[in-house]
Short mmCIF file of C-alpha atoms and ligand atoms in Angstrom, two decimals:
data_model
loop_
_atom_site.label_atom_id
_atom_site.label_comp_id
_atom_site.label_asym_id
_atom_site.label_seq_id
_atom_site.Cartn_x
_atom_site.Cartn_y
_atom_site.Cartn_z
CA MET A 795 124.84 70.05 86.49
CA SER A 796 121.60 71.17 84.89
CA CYS A 797 118.32 69.40 86.10
CA PRO A 798 116.39 67.11 84.07
CA ILE A 799 113.77 68.22 81.53
CA GLY A 800 110.81 65.94 80.84
CA ASN A 801 107.11 65.29 80.72
CA ASP A 802 106.58 62.97 83.73
CA VAL A 803 103.61 64.58 85.59
CA SER A 804 103.58 62.01 88.39
CA LEU A 805 107.41 62.35 88.99
CA ALA A 806 106.95 66.23 89.10
CA ALA A 807 104.06 65.89 91.46
CA ARG A 808 105.95 63.72 93.81
CA LEU A 809 109.00 65.95 93.94
CA LEU A 810 106.69 68.92 94.70
CA ARG A 811 105.04 66.86 97.60
CA GLU A 812 108.56 66.00 98.98
CA GLY A 813 109.42 69.72 99.03
CA ARG A 814 111.56 69.95 96.05
CA LEU A 815 111.43 72.64 93.38
CA VAL A 816 109.78 71.94 89.99
CA ALA A 817 109.51 74.48 87.11
CA PHE A 818 106.42 73.77 84.85
CA GLY A 819 104.74 75.63 82.09
CA THR A 820 101.35 77.42 82.31
CA GLU A 821 99.42 79.37 79.47
CA THR A 822 101.26 82.50 80.63
CA VAL A 823 104.84 81.82 81.37
CA TYR A 824 106.75 78.98 83.04
CA GLY A 825 106.52 79.00 86.84
CA LEU A 826 109.08 77.80 89.45
CA GLY A 827 106.84 75.76 91.93
CA ALA A 828 106.96 74.64 95.45
CA ASN A 829 104.61 73.32 98.02
CA ALA A 830 102.91 76.61 99.22
CA LEU A 831 102.24 74.99 102.79
CA ASP A 832 105.87 74.16 103.20
CA ALA A 833 107.78 77.27 104.22
CA ALA A 834 111.22 75.70 103.75
CA ALA A 835 110.24 74.75 100.27
CA VAL A 836 109.08 78.17 99.60
CA ALA A 837 112.16 79.62 100.96
CA ARG A 838 114.23 77.66 98.34
CA VAL A 839 112.11 79.30 95.64
CA PHE A 840 113.16 82.73 96.77
CA GLU A 841 116.81 81.62 97.10
CA ALA A 842 116.87 79.96 93.49
CA LYS A 843 115.49 83.10 91.91
CA ARG A 844 117.48 85.51 94.10
CA ARG A 845 114.23 87.13 94.77
CA PRO A 846 113.75 89.63 97.63
CA THR A 847 111.26 88.37 100.13
CA PHE A 848 109.21 91.69 100.03
CA ASP A 849 107.68 90.25 96.81
CA PRO A 850 104.81 87.73 97.37
CA LEU A 851 104.18 84.69 95.44
CA ILE A 852 101.16 83.38 93.40
CA VAL A 853 99.50 80.24 94.87
CA HIS A 854 98.12 77.91 91.94
CA ILE A 855 95.48 75.41 92.43
CA SER A 856 93.67 72.98 90.19
CA ASN A 857 90.13 73.63 90.84
CA ARG A 858 87.74 75.77 92.95
CA ASP A 859 87.36 73.16 95.65
CA ALA A 860 90.78 74.06 97.01
CA LEU A 861 89.98 77.68 97.32
CA GLY A 862 88.23 77.48 100.68
CA ASP A 863 91.43 76.11 102.21
CA ILE A 864 93.41 79.14 101.15
CA VAL A 865 91.31 82.19 101.27
CA GLU A 866 88.97 83.58 104.14
CA ARG A 867 86.14 84.79 101.70
CA MET A 868 85.29 85.36 98.05
CA PRO A 869 83.55 88.68 97.74
CA PRO A 870 80.90 88.85 94.98
CA ALA A 871 83.17 90.42 92.47
CA ALA A 872 85.76 87.82 92.95
CA LEU A 873 83.11 85.05 92.35
CA GLN A 874 82.14 86.89 89.17
CA LEU A 875 85.57 87.17 87.88
CA ALA A 876 86.57 83.64 88.86
CA ASP A 877 83.34 82.33 86.96
CA ALA A 878 84.27 84.22 84.00
CA PHE A 879 88.03 83.82 83.62
CA TRP A 880 89.16 80.70 85.56
CA PRO A 881 90.81 78.48 84.49
CA GLY A 882 92.90 81.36 82.79
CA PRO A 883 95.45 84.09 83.05
CA LEU A 884 93.92 85.95 86.04
CA THR A 885 95.31 86.15 89.65
CA LEU A 886 92.83 87.33 92.47
CA VAL A 887 94.33 88.88 95.53
CA LEU A 888 92.07 87.81 98.53
CA PRO A 889 92.30 87.79 102.33
CA LYS A 890 94.38 84.65 103.22
CA ARG A 891 93.90 81.70 105.63
CA GLU A 892 96.38 81.08 108.26
CA VAL A 893 97.62 77.86 106.81
CA ILE A 894 99.57 79.83 103.97
CA PRO A 895 102.85 80.70 105.45
CA ASP A 896 103.86 84.44 105.80
CA LEU A 897 106.79 83.96 103.43
CA VAL A 898 104.43 83.17 100.58
CA THR A 899 102.60 86.32 100.99
CA SER A 900 105.69 88.49 102.24
CA GLY A 901 103.79 88.96 105.65
CA ARG A 902 100.73 90.39 103.94
CA PRO A 903 97.22 89.45 105.02
CA THR A 904 96.28 88.76 101.47
CA VAL A 905 97.20 85.80 99.02
CA GLY A 906 97.26 85.96 95.20
CA VAL A 907 95.68 82.95 93.76
CA ARG A 908 94.94 81.38 90.29
CA ILE A 909 93.91 78.44 88.26
CA PRO A 910 95.96 78.06 85.37
CA ALA A 911 94.41 77.10 81.97
CA SER A 912 96.80 74.49 80.48
CA GLU A 913 95.56 70.91 80.99
CA MET A 914 98.95 69.45 81.89
CA THR A 915 99.43 72.15 84.53
CA ARG A 916 96.26 71.30 86.06
CA ARG A 917 97.00 67.53 86.10
CA LEU A 918 100.37 68.34 87.91
CA LEU A 919 98.40 70.51 90.54
CA SER A 920 95.77 67.88 91.04
CA GLU A 921 98.34 65.05 91.44
CA ALA A 922 100.58 67.16 93.75
CA GLY A 923 97.38 67.42 96.15
CA VAL A 924 98.65 70.70 97.69
CA PRO A 925 98.61 74.40 96.58
CA ILE A 926 101.66 75.37 94.62
CA ALA A 927 103.32 78.58 95.09
CA ALA A 928 104.99 79.67 91.90
CA PRO A 929 106.71 82.98 90.55
CA SER A 930 107.87 83.17 86.99
CA ALA A 931 110.75 80.75 86.57
CA ASN A 932 113.37 83.57 85.77
CA THR A 933 116.24 85.08 87.75
CA PHE A 934 114.69 87.99 89.74
CA GLY A 935 114.23 91.07 87.27
CA ARG A 936 115.19 89.20 84.15
CA ILE A 937 113.13 88.21 81.10
CA SER A 938 110.30 85.82 81.79
CA PRO A 939 110.54 82.08 80.40
CA THR A 940 108.09 80.84 77.94
CA THR A 941 109.67 77.62 77.05
CA ALA A 942 111.47 74.83 79.09
CA ALA A 943 114.79 75.58 77.59
CA HIS A 944 114.56 79.19 78.85
CA VAL A 945 114.14 77.99 82.36
CA ALA A 946 117.05 75.59 82.10
CA GLU A 947 119.33 78.39 80.84
CA GLN A 948 118.83 80.71 83.80
CA LEU A 949 117.72 78.18 86.76
CA GLY A 950 118.82 74.73 85.57
CA ASP A 951 121.41 74.41 88.36
CA ALA A 952 119.11 75.52 91.12
CA ILE A 953 116.03 73.34 90.85
CA ASP A 954 115.17 69.59 90.68
CA TYR A 955 113.02 69.03 87.55
CA ILE A 956 111.48 71.04 84.71
CA LEU A 957 108.08 69.82 83.40
CA ASP A 958 108.00 70.55 79.61
CA CYS A 959 104.61 71.69 78.91
CA GLY A 960 105.53 73.18 75.52
CA PRO A 961 105.65 76.86 74.59
CA CYS A 962 103.28 78.92 76.48
CA GLY A 963 100.16 80.03 74.48
CA VAL A 964 99.45 83.46 75.99
CA GLY A 965 103.05 84.41 76.62
CA ILE A 966 102.67 87.06 79.22
CA GLU A 967 101.84 86.86 82.85
CA SER A 968 98.44 86.81 84.48
CA ALA A 969 96.58 90.03 85.17
CA VAL A 970 96.66 90.55 89.03
CA VAL A 971 93.56 92.03 90.65
CA ASP A 972 93.12 92.98 94.30
CA LEU A 973 89.54 92.28 95.53
CA THR A 974 89.90 93.26 99.08
CA GLU A 975 88.19 96.66 98.67
CA ASP A 976 84.86 97.61 97.18
CA VAL A 977 86.31 98.42 93.67
CA PRO A 978 88.69 95.67 92.13
CA LEU A 979 92.06 97.12 91.71
CA LEU A 980 94.33 95.96 88.82
CA LEU A 981 97.73 95.63 90.27
CA ARG A 982 99.52 94.18 87.16
CA PRO A 983 97.91 94.19 83.67
CA GLY A 984 98.28 90.75 82.11
CA GLY A 985 96.74 87.95 80.02
CA THR A 986 93.27 88.80 80.95
CA THR A 987 92.61 92.37 79.61
CA LEU A 988 91.26 95.32 81.50
CA GLU A 989 88.38 95.47 78.87
CA ASP A 990 87.44 91.88 79.78
CA LEU A 991 87.70 92.49 83.49
CA GLU A 992 85.39 95.56 83.31
CA SER A 993 82.93 93.65 80.98
CA VAL A 994 82.43 91.33 83.96
CA ALA A 995 82.99 93.38 87.10
CA GLY A 996 81.83 96.85 86.03
CA ARG A 997 84.42 99.62 87.11
CA VAL A 998 88.04 98.34 87.83
CA ASN A 999 90.51 100.82 89.08
CA VAL A 1000 94.12 100.83 87.79
CA VAL A 1001 96.98 101.17 90.23
CA THR A 1002 99.47 103.94 89.82
CA SER A 1003 102.72 104.67 91.45
CA SER A 1004 101.32 107.90 92.87
CA ASP A 1005 98.59 106.56 94.82
CA GLY A 1006 100.42 104.29 97.12
CA GLY A 1007 100.90 101.59 94.29
CA SER A 1008 104.13 100.31 95.51
CA GLN A 1009 102.41 99.27 98.86
CA ARG A 1010 99.59 97.59 97.25
CA ALA A 1011 101.59 96.11 94.40
CA PRO A 1012 105.05 95.28 95.85
CA GLY A 1013 106.31 93.38 92.78
CA MET A 1014 105.73 96.11 90.32
CA LEU A 1015 109.24 97.54 90.26
CA SER A 1016 110.09 100.09 87.70
CA ARG A 1017 112.98 97.91 86.36
CA HIS A 1018 112.02 94.37 85.47
CA TYR A 1019 111.91 91.80 82.43
CA SER A 1020 115.37 93.29 81.85
CA PRO A 1021 117.47 92.19 78.89
CA ARG A 1022 121.37 92.68 79.29
CA THR A 1023 121.36 94.73 76.17
CA PRO A 1024 120.04 98.32 76.63
CA LEU A 1025 116.60 98.61 75.25
CA VAL A 1026 114.88 101.65 74.12
CA VAL A 1027 111.25 102.21 73.17
CA ALA A 1028 111.13 103.80 69.80
CA ASP A 1029 108.78 106.86 70.36
CA GLN A 1030 110.44 107.59 73.70
CA GLN A 1031 113.86 108.42 72.21
CA ASP A 1032 115.33 109.93 68.86
CA LEU A 1033 116.89 106.86 67.02
CA ASP A 1034 119.61 109.26 66.03
CA ASN A 1035 121.11 108.73 69.55
CA VAL A 1036 121.17 105.07 69.22
CA THR A 1037 124.37 103.96 67.75
CA GLY A 1038 126.26 100.69 66.85
CA GLN A 1039 124.55 97.21 66.01
CA ILE A 1040 120.80 97.72 66.58
CA GLY A 1041 118.12 95.14 66.85
CA LEU A 1042 114.33 95.96 66.25
CA LEU A 1043 111.51 94.30 68.22
CA SER A 1044 108.72 95.23 65.97
CA PHE A 1045 105.10 94.80 66.82
CA HIS A 1046 104.17 94.50 63.17
CA ASP A 1047 105.93 94.31 59.70
CA PRO A 1048 108.45 97.29 59.88
CA VAL A 1049 108.38 100.14 57.38
CA ASN A 1050 112.13 100.46 57.30
CA ARG A 1051 114.39 97.67 57.62
CA ASP A 1052 117.80 99.37 56.69
CA ARG A 1053 118.97 100.58 60.05
CA PHE A 1054 118.85 97.31 61.79
CA ALA A 1055 121.21 94.35 62.10
CA ARG A 1056 118.47 92.03 63.28
CA ILE A 1057 114.78 92.30 63.41
CA GLU A 1058 112.21 90.30 65.29
CA VAL A 1059 108.55 90.73 63.96
CA LEU A 1060 106.03 89.78 66.79
CA SER A 1061 102.95 89.65 64.41
CA LYS A 1062 103.15 90.36 60.69
CA ARG A 1063 99.34 91.22 60.62
CA GLY A 1064 99.58 93.37 63.88
CA ASP A 1065 97.71 90.96 66.16
CA LEU A 1066 98.32 91.62 69.84
CA VAL A 1067 97.37 88.08 70.88
CA GLU A 1068 100.05 86.66 68.44
CA ALA A 1069 102.51 89.31 69.53
CA ALA A 1070 102.13 88.52 73.20
CA ALA A 1071 102.77 84.81 72.40
CA ASN A 1072 106.12 85.67 70.72
CA PHE A 1073 107.03 88.57 73.00
CA PHE A 1074 109.59 87.21 75.61
CA ALA A 1075 111.19 84.62 73.33
CA ALA A 1076 111.81 87.30 70.76
CA LEU A 1077 113.35 89.66 73.23
CA ARG A 1078 115.65 86.75 74.56
CA ARG A 1079 116.90 86.09 70.83
CA LEU A 1080 117.70 89.71 70.35
CA ASP A 1081 119.38 89.76 73.86
CA ASP A 1082 121.50 86.97 72.81
CA ALA A 1083 122.48 88.32 69.51
CA GLY A 1084 125.37 90.57 70.79
CA LEU A 1085 123.79 93.81 69.72
CA ASP A 1086 124.56 97.31 71.19
CA HIS A 1087 120.91 98.24 71.46
CA ILE A 1088 117.52 97.04 71.21
CA VAL A 1089 114.79 99.39 69.77
CA ALA A 1090 111.23 98.27 70.47
CA THR A 1091 107.92 99.74 69.00
CA PRO A 1092 105.05 100.40 71.36
CA PHE A 1093 101.79 98.65 71.13
CA PRO A 1094 98.46 100.29 71.03
CA MET A 1095 97.05 100.74 74.42
CA THR A 1096 94.08 98.31 73.93
CA GLY A 1097 93.53 94.50 74.96
CA LEU A 1098 96.93 92.78 75.62
CA GLY A 1099 98.77 95.97 74.30
CA ARG A 1100 98.41 97.50 77.90
CA ALA A 1101 100.37 94.44 79.42
CA LEU A 1102 102.80 94.51 76.61
CA ASN A 1103 103.65 98.12 76.99
CA ASP A 1104 103.90 97.69 80.67
CA ARG A 1105 106.64 94.94 80.07
CA LEU A 1106 108.36 97.10 77.60
CA ARG A 1107 108.44 100.12 79.96
CA ARG A 1108 110.05 98.12 82.81
CA ALA A 1109 112.51 96.43 80.33
CA ALA A 1110 113.69 99.68 79.14
CA ALA A 1111 114.17 101.14 82.58
CA ARG A 1112 117.78 101.39 83.66
CA GLU A 1113 117.23 102.05 87.40
O1 TXA B 2160 101.14 84.26 85.06
C1 TXA B 2160 101.56 84.35 86.15
O2 TXA B 2160 101.08 85.10 87.05
C2 TXA B 2160 102.98 83.60 86.41
C3 TXA B 2160 102.60 82.04 86.37
C4 TXA B 2160 103.80 81.24 86.68
O3 TXA B 2160 101.39 81.83 87.10
N1 TXA B 2160 103.42 83.85 87.72
C5 TXA B 2160 104.10 85.10 88.01
O4 TXA B 2160 104.56 85.25 89.18
O5 TXA B 2160 104.05 86.04 87.04
P1 TXA B 2160 105.52 86.51 89.71
O6 TXA B 2160 105.91 86.17 91.01
O7 TXA B 2160 106.58 86.62 88.65
O8 TXA B 2160 104.53 87.58 89.64
C6 TXA B 2160 103.69 87.61 90.67
C7 TXA B 2160 103.12 89.05 90.91
C8 TXA B 2160 104.08 90.07 91.64
O9 TXA B 2160 104.06 91.25 91.00
C9 TXA B 2160 103.64 90.04 93.01
O10 TXA B 2160 104.04 91.25 93.68
C10 TXA B 2160 102.08 90.09 92.87
O11 TXA B 2160 101.90 89.13 91.64
N2 TXA B 2160 101.32 89.44 94.10
C11 TXA B 2160 101.36 88.17 94.46
N3 TXA B 2160 100.76 88.19 95.68
C12 TXA B 2160 100.38 89.32 96.01
C13 TXA B 2160 99.65 89.76 97.10
N4 TXA B 2160 99.14 89.09 98.19
N5 TXA B 2160 99.35 91.18 97.07
C14 TXA B 2160 99.67 92.01 96.00
N6 TXA B 2160 100.55 91.57 95.00
C15 TXA B 2160 100.70 90.05 94.94
MG1 MG B 2161 107.90 87.47 87.41
#
């Protein structure tokens, strides 16, 4: 039986306090929340998502007052970034306090923390009165959810309540930035762009797989956000090799519509912000359309295009 969906913030907060699992919307994607201080509740999150325990969870708080209980210290660059982008789609990785269970951080000495922007989400966090650990509310490795219905489809049987906060405005996950060394390190491109981060913090390094990236960024697996339908990024592969019924995931209005059985246009006017908001829902619709292949056009490598290309590359990976 699928769990209830509703907009009862007080009920959702009470369930979280009782150690139950509640999915809720944020400005980025829907999260699957549990009391971050309750290791048994957190264990149920890993189980519900079928997520490997080497991949740590982000802790969500309603305001800066809660930060001192969770992290050891805020280096100057972290303070600058928090001042500029919180509440918002930015996760800061900082030295953790002992109260955060090892399961949340996969045994790391650091914890990822963020203050989400949506008003309803912050009301939930504030009423819950405890920090909330929440990964994206999808089965591990699959397409991220941007509506309550997406969550119900994949996880409805495994959780206690879905707080319907409406469709997510940003549409892709937060940027994850590690602040444990002198120069901030971007572990995952996301809703706060690299350009925005650099405008506040100066230089920001970007993690790569060749410089020990998988140790610093354990969740950045080459295959992720995966549709069941094989996906190819258009300029990576000659379209002549793509046969059968083809769906097109197009950044802007496509030049040629003839070859495609179904087309999803992310932003007619080629706007990256609009494209990001539509991205995961459009990918899901194509995945549900019974096609043989999905072809996706790449995004320009600026602004949110960096995060969108990252999601596309991992969604296209077969291994
Ligand atoms: O926008 C978001 O960040 C959403 C919403 C629900 O807040 N959450 C989300 O969570 O995307 P998840 O679990 O799908 O992705 C969290 C990412 C993973 O790549 C994880 O490895 C990384 O953040 N992460 C979390 N804590 C970390 C830590 N201590 N060190 C390094 N990476 C960390
Ligand atoms: Mg995720």
